[in-house]
PDB file of C-alpha atoms and ligand atoms in Angstrom:
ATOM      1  CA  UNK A 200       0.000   0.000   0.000  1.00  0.00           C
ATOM      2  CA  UNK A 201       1.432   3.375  -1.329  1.00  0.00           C
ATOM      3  CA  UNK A 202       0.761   6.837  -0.372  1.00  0.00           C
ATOM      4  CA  UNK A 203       2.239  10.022   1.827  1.00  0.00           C
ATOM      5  CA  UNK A 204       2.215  10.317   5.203  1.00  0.00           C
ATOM      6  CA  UNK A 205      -1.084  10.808   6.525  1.00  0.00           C
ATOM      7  CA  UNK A 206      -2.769   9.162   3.320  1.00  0.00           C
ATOM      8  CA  UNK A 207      -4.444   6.973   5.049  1.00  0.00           C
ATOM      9  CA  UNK A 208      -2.157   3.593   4.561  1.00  0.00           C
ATOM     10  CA  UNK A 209      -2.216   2.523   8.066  1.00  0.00           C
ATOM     11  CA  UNK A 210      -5.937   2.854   9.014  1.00  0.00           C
ATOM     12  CA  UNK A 211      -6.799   1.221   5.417  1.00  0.00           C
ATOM     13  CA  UNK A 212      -4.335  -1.574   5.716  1.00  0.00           C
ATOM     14  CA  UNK A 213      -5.741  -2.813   9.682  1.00  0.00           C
ATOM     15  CA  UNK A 214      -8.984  -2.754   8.207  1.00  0.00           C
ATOM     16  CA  UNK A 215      -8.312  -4.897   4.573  1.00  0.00           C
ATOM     17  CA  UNK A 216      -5.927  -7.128   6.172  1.00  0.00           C
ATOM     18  CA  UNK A 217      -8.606  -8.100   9.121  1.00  0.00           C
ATOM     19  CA  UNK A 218     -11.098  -8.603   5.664  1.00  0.00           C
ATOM     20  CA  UNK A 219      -8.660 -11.068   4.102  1.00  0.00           C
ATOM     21  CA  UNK A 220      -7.497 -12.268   7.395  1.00  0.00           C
ATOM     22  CA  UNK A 221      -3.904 -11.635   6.227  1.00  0.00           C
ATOM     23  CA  UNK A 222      -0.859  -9.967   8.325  1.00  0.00           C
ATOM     24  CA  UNK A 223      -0.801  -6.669   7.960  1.00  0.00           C
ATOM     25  CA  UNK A 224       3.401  -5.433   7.564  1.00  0.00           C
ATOM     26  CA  UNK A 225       3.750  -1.966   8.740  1.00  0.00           C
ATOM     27  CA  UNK A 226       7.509  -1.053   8.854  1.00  0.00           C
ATOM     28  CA  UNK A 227       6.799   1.945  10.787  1.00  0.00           C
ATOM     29  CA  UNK A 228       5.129   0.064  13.633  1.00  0.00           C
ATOM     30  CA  UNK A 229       7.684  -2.513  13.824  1.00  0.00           C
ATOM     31  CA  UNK A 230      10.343   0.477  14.094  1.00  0.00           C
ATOM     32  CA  UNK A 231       8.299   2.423  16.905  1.00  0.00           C
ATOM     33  CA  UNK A 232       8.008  -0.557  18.571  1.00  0.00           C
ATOM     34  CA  UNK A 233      11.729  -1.223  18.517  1.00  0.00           C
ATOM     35  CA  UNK A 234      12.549   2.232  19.338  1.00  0.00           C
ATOM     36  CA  UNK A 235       9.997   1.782  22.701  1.00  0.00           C
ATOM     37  CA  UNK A 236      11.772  -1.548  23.547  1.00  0.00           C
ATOM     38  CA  UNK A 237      15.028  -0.016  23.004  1.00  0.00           C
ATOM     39  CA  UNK A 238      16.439  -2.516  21.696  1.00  0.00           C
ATOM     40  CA  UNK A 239      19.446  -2.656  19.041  1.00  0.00           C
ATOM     41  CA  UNK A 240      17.202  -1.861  16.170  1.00  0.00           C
ATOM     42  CA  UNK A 241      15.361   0.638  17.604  1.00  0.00           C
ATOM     43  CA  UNK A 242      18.400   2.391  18.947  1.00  0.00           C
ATOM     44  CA  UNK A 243      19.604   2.399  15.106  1.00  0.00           C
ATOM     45  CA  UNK A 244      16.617   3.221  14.005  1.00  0.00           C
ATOM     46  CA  UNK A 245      15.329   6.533  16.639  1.00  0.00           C
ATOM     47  CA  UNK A 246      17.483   9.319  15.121  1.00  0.00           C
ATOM     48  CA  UNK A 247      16.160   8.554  11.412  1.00  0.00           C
ATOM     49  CA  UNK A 248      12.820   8.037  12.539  1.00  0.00           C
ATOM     50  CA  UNK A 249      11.902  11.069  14.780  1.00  0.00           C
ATOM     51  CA  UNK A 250      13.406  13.405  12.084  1.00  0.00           C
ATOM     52  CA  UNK A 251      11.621  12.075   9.488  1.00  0.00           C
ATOM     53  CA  UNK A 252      14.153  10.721   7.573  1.00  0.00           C
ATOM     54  CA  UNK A 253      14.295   7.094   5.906  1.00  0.00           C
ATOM     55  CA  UNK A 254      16.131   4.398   8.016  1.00  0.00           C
ATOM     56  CA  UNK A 255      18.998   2.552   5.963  1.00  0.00           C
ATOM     57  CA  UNK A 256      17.465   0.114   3.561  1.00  0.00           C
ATOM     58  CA  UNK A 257      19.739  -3.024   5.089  1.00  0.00           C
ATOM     59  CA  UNK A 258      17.642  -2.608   8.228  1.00  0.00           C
ATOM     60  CA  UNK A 259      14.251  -2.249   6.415  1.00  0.00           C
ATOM     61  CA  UNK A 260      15.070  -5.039   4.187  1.00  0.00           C
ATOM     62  CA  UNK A 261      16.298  -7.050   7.213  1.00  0.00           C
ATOM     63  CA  UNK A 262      13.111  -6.761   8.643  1.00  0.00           C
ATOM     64  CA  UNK A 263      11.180  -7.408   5.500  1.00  0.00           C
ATOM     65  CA  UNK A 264      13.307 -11.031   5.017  1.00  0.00           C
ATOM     66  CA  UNK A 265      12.754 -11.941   8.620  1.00  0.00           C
ATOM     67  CA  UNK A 266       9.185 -11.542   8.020  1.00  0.00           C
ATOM     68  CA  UNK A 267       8.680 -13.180   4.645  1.00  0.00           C
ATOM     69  CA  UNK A 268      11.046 -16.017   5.897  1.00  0.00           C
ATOM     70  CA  UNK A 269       8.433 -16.964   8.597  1.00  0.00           C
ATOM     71  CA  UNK A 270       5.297 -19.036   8.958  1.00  0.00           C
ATOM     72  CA  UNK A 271       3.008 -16.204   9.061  1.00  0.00           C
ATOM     73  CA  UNK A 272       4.075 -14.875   5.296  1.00  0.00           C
ATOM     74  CA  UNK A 273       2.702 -17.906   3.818  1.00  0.00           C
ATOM     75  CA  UNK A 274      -0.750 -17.326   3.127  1.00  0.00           C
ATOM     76  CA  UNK A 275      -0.177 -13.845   1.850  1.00  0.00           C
ATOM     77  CA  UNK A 276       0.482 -10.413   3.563  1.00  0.00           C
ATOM     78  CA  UNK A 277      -0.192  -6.814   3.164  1.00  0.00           C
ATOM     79  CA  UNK A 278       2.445  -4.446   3.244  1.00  0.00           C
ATOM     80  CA  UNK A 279       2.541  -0.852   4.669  1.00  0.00           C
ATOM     81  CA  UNK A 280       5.259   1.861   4.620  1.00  0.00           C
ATOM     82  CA  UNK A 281       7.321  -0.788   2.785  1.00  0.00           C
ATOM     83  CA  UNK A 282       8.461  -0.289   0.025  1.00  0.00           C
ATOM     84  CA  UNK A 283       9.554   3.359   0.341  1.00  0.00           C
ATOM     85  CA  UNK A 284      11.852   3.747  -2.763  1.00  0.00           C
ATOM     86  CA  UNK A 285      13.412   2.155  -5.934  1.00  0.00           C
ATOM     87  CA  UNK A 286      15.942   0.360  -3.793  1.00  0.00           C
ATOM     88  CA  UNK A 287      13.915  -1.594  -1.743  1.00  0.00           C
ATOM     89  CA  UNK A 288      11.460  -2.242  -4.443  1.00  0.00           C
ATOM     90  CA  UNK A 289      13.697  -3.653  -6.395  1.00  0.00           C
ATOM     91  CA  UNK A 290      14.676  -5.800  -3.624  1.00  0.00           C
ATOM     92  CA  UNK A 291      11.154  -6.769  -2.418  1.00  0.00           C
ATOM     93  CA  UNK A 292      10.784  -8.013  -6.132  1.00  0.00           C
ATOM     94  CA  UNK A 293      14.149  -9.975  -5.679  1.00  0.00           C
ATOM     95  CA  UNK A 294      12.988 -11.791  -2.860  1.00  0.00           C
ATOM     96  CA  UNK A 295       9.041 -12.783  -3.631  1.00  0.00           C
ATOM     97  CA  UNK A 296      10.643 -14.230  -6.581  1.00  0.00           C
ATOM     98  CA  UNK A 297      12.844 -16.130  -4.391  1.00  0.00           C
ATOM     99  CA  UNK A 298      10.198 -17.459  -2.319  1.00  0.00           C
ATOM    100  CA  UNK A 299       7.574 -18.276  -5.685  1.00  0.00           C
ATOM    101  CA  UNK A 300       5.122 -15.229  -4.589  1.00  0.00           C
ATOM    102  CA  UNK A 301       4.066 -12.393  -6.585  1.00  0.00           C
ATOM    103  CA  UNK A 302       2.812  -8.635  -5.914  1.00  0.00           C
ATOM    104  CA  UNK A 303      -1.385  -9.265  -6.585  1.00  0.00           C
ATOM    105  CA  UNK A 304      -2.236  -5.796  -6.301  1.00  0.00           C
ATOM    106  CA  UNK A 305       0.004  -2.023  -5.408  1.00  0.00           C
ATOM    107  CA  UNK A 306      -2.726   0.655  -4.547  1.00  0.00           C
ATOM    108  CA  UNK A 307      -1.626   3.877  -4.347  1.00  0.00           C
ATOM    109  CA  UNK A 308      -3.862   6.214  -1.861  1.00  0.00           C
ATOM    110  CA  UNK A 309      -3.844   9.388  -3.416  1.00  0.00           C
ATOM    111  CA  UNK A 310      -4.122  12.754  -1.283  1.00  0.00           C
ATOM    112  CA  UNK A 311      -3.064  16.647  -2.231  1.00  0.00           C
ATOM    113  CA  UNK A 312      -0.454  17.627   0.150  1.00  0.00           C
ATOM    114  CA  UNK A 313      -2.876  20.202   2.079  1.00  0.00           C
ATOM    115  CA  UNK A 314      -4.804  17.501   3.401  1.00  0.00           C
ATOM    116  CA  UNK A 315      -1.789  15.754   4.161  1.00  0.00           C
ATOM    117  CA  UNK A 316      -0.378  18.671   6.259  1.00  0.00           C
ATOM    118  CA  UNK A 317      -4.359  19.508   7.807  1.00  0.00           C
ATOM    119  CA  UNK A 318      -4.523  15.754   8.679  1.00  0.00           C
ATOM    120  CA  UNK A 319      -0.672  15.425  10.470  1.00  0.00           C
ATOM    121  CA  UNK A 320      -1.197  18.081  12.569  1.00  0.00           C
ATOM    122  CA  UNK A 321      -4.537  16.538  13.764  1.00  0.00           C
ATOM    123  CA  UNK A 322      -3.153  13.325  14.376  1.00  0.00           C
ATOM    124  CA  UNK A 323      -2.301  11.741  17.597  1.00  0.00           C
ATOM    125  CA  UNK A 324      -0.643   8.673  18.785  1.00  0.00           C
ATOM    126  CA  UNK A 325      -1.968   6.593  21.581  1.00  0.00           C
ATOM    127  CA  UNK A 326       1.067   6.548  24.300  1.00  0.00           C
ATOM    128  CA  UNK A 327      -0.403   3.439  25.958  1.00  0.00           C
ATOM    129  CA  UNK A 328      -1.333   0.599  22.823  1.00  0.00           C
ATOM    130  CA  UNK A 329       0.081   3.568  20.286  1.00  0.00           C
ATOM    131  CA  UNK A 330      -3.459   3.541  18.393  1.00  0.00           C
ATOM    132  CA  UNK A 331      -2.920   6.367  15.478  1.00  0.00           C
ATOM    133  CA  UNK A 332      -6.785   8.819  15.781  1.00  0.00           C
ATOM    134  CA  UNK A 333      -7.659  12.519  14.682  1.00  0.00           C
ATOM    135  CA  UNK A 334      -8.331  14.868  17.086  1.00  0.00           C
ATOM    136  CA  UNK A 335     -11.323  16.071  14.905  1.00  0.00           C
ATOM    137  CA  UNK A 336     -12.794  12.243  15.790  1.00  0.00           C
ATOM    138  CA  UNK A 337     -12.036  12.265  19.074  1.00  0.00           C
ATOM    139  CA  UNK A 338     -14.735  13.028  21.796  1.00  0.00           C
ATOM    140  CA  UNK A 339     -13.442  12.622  24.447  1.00  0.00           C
ATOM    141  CA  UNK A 340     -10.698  15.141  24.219  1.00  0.00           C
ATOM    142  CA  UNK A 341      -7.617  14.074  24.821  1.00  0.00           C
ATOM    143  CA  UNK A 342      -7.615  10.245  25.292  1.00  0.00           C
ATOM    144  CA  UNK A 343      -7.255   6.611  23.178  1.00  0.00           C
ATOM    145  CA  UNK A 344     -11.003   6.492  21.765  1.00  0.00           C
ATOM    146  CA  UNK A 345     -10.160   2.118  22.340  1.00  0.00           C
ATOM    147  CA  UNK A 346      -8.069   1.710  25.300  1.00  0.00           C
ATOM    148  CA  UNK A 347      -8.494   5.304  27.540  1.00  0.00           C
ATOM    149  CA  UNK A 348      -4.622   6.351  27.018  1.00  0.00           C
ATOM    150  CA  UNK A 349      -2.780   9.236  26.882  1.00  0.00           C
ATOM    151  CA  UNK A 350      -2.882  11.088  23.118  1.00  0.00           C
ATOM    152  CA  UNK A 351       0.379  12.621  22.408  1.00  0.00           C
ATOM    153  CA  UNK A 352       2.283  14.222  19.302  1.00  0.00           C
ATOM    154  CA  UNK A 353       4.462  11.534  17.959  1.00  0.00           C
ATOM    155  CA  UNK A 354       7.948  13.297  17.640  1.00  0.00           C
ATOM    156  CA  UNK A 355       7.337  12.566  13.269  1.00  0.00           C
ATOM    157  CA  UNK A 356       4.235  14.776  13.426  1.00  0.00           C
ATOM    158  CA  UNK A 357       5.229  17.912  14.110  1.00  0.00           C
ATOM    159  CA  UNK A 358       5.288  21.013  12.053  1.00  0.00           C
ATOM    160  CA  UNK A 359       8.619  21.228  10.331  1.00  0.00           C
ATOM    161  CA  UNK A 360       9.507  17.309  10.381  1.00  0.00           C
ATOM    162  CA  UNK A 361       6.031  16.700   8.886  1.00  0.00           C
ATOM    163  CA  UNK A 362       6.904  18.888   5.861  1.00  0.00           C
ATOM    164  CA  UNK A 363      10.919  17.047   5.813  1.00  0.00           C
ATOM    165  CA  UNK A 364       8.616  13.756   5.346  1.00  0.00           C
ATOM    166  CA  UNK A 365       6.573  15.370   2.952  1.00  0.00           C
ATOM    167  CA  UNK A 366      10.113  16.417   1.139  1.00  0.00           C
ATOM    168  CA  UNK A 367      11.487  12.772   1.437  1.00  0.00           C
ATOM    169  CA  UNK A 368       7.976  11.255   0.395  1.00  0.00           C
ATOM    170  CA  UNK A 369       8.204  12.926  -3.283  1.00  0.00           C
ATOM    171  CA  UNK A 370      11.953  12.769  -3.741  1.00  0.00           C
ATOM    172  CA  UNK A 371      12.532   8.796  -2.569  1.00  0.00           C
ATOM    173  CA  UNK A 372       8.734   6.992  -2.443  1.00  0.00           C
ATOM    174  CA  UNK A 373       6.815   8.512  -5.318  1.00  0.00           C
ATOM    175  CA  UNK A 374       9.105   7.513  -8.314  1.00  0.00           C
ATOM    176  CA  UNK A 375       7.569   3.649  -6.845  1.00  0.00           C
ATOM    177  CA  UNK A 376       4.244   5.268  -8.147  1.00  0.00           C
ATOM    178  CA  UNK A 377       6.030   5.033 -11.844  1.00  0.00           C
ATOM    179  CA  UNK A 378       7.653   1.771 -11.490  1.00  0.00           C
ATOM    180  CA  UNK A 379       4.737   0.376 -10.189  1.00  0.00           C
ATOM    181  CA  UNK A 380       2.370   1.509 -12.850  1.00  0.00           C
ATOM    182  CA  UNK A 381       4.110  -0.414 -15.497  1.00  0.00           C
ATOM    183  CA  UNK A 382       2.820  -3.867 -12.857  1.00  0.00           C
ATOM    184  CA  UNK A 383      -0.649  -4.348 -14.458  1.00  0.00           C
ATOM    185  CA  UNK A 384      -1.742  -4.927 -10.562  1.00  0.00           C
ATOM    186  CA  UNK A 385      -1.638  -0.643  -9.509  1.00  0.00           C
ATOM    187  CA  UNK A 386      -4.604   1.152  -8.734  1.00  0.00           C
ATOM    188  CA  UNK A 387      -4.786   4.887  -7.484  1.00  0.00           C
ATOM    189  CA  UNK A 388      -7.352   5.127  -4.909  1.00  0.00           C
ATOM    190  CA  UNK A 389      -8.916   8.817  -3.964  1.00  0.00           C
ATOM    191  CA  UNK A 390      -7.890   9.090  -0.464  1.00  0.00           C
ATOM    192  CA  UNK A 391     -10.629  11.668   0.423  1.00  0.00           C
ATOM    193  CA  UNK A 392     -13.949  11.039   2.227  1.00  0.00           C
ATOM    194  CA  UNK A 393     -14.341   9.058   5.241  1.00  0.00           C
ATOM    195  CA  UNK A 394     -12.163   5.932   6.327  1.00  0.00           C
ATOM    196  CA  UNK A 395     -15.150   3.436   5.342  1.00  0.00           C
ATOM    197  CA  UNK A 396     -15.810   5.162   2.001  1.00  0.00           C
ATOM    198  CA  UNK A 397     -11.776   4.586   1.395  1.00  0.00           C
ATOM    199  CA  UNK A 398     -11.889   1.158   2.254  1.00  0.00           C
ATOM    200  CA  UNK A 399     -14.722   0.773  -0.243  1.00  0.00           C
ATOM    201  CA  UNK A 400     -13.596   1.839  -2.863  1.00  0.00           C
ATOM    202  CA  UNK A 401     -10.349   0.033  -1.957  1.00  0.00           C
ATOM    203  CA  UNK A 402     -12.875  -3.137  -1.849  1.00  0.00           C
ATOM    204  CA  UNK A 403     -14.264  -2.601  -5.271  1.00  0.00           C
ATOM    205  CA  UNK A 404     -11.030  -2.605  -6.799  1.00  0.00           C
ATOM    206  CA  UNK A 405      -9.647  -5.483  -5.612  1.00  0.00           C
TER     207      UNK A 405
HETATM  208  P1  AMP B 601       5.418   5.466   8.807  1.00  0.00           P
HETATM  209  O1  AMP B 601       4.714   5.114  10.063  1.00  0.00           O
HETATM  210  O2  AMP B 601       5.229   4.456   7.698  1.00  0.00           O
HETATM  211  O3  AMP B 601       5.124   6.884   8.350  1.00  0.00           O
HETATM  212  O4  AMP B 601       6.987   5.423   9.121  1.00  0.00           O
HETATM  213  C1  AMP B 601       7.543   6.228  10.123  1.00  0.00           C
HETATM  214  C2  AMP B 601       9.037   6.328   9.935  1.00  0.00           C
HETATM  215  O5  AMP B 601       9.620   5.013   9.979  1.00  0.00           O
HETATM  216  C3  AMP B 601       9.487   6.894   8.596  1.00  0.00           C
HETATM  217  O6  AMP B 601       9.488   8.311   8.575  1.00  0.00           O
HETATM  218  C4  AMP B 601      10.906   6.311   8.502  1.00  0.00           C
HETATM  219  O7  AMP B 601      11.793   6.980   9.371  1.00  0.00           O
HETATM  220  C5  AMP B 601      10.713   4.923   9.052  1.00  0.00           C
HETATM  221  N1  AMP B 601      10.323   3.951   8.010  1.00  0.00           N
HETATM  222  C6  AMP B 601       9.161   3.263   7.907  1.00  0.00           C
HETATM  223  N2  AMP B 601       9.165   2.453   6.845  1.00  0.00           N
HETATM  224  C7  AMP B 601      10.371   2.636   6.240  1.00  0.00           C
HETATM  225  C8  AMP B 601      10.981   2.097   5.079  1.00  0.00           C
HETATM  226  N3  AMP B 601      10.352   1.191   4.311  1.00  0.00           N
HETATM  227  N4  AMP B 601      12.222   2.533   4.764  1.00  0.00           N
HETATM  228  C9  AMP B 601      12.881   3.423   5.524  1.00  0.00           C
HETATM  229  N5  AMP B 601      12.350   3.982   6.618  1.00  0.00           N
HETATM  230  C10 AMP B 601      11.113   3.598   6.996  1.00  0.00           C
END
């Protein structure tokens, strides 16, 4: 699943993987929750991700192999935040092959960058189960609409990182947008509109 931060790619991807009953790959989970567990990766990982910066494609693809090596890859898998440019792409392609699996579908969720920014700077981060909601959804002020916790600014959403992601979004992820197009399996979704109209349409062209 393709698109800029704040497209929509995480709260789309829980909701089609639970309706294939598929894993659902997010890289930037895994890192966050590396980073929380300090543990080796996430000690590599915390500079590049709270400045909004890529982490080094060995560790991404590291974590990619790991997962596509295991059990739970076998009955197919949704990915989400990977890939993120030509390199890993390329790579990702490398090692489905390996393994006898192809791509089935790339959907691209499409949203114009003021959205993008409107929707960043709304968006909080559960600090308790690290749930990603709106502000504008939330009513109940300040707390996890599913488990009570503490909403907080994750260090990637604020003002001027948000707009370094947007920078490193168009220069490294969207020439995948390209490469991908040339598939036969890519499909540009209109990210606007409520999370159940997205998933729709997502639905319909699957
Ligand atoms: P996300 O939650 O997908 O927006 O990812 C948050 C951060 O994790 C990104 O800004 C990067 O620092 C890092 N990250 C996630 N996925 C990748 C990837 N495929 N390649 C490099 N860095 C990544």
């Amino acid at each position: 699943m393709l698109g800029a931060p704040g497209a929509g790619k995480g709260t789309q991807a829980e909701k089609i993987s639970k309706k294939f009953d598929i894993p659902h790959v997010s890289t930037g989970d895994i890192l966050r929750k590396e980073i929380k567990n300090k543990t080796e990766l996430g000690l590599k990982a915390k500079s590049f991700v709270e400045s909004g910066k890529l982490v080094t494609d060995e560790l991404v693809i590291e974590i990619i192999k790991n997962f596509i090596q295991g059990d739970s890859a076998e009955n197919g898998f949704l990915m989400d935040g990977f890939p993120r440019n030509l390199v890993q792409a390329k790579k990702f392609a490398e090692m489905l092959e390996k393994i006898g699996l192809r791509l089935d579908h790339v959907i691209n969720i499409a949203v114009d960058n003021n959205e993008i920014i409107n929707r960043l700077g709304m968006r909080r981060t559960c600090r308790k189960c690290q749930k990603i909601t709106s502000v504008a959804e939330c009513n109940n002020g300040e707390l996890c609409p599913d488990c009570g916790g503490e909403l907080i600014i994750r260090k990637d959403d604020e003002g001027d990182i948000i707009r370094h992601r947007l920078e490193v979004y168009e220069k490294e992820t969207q020439p995948l947008i390209e490469y991908y197009s040339k598939s036969g399996v890519f499909t540009v979704i209109d990210g606007l509109g409520t999370a159940g109209e997205v998933t729709e349409r997502i639905l319909k062209s699957l």
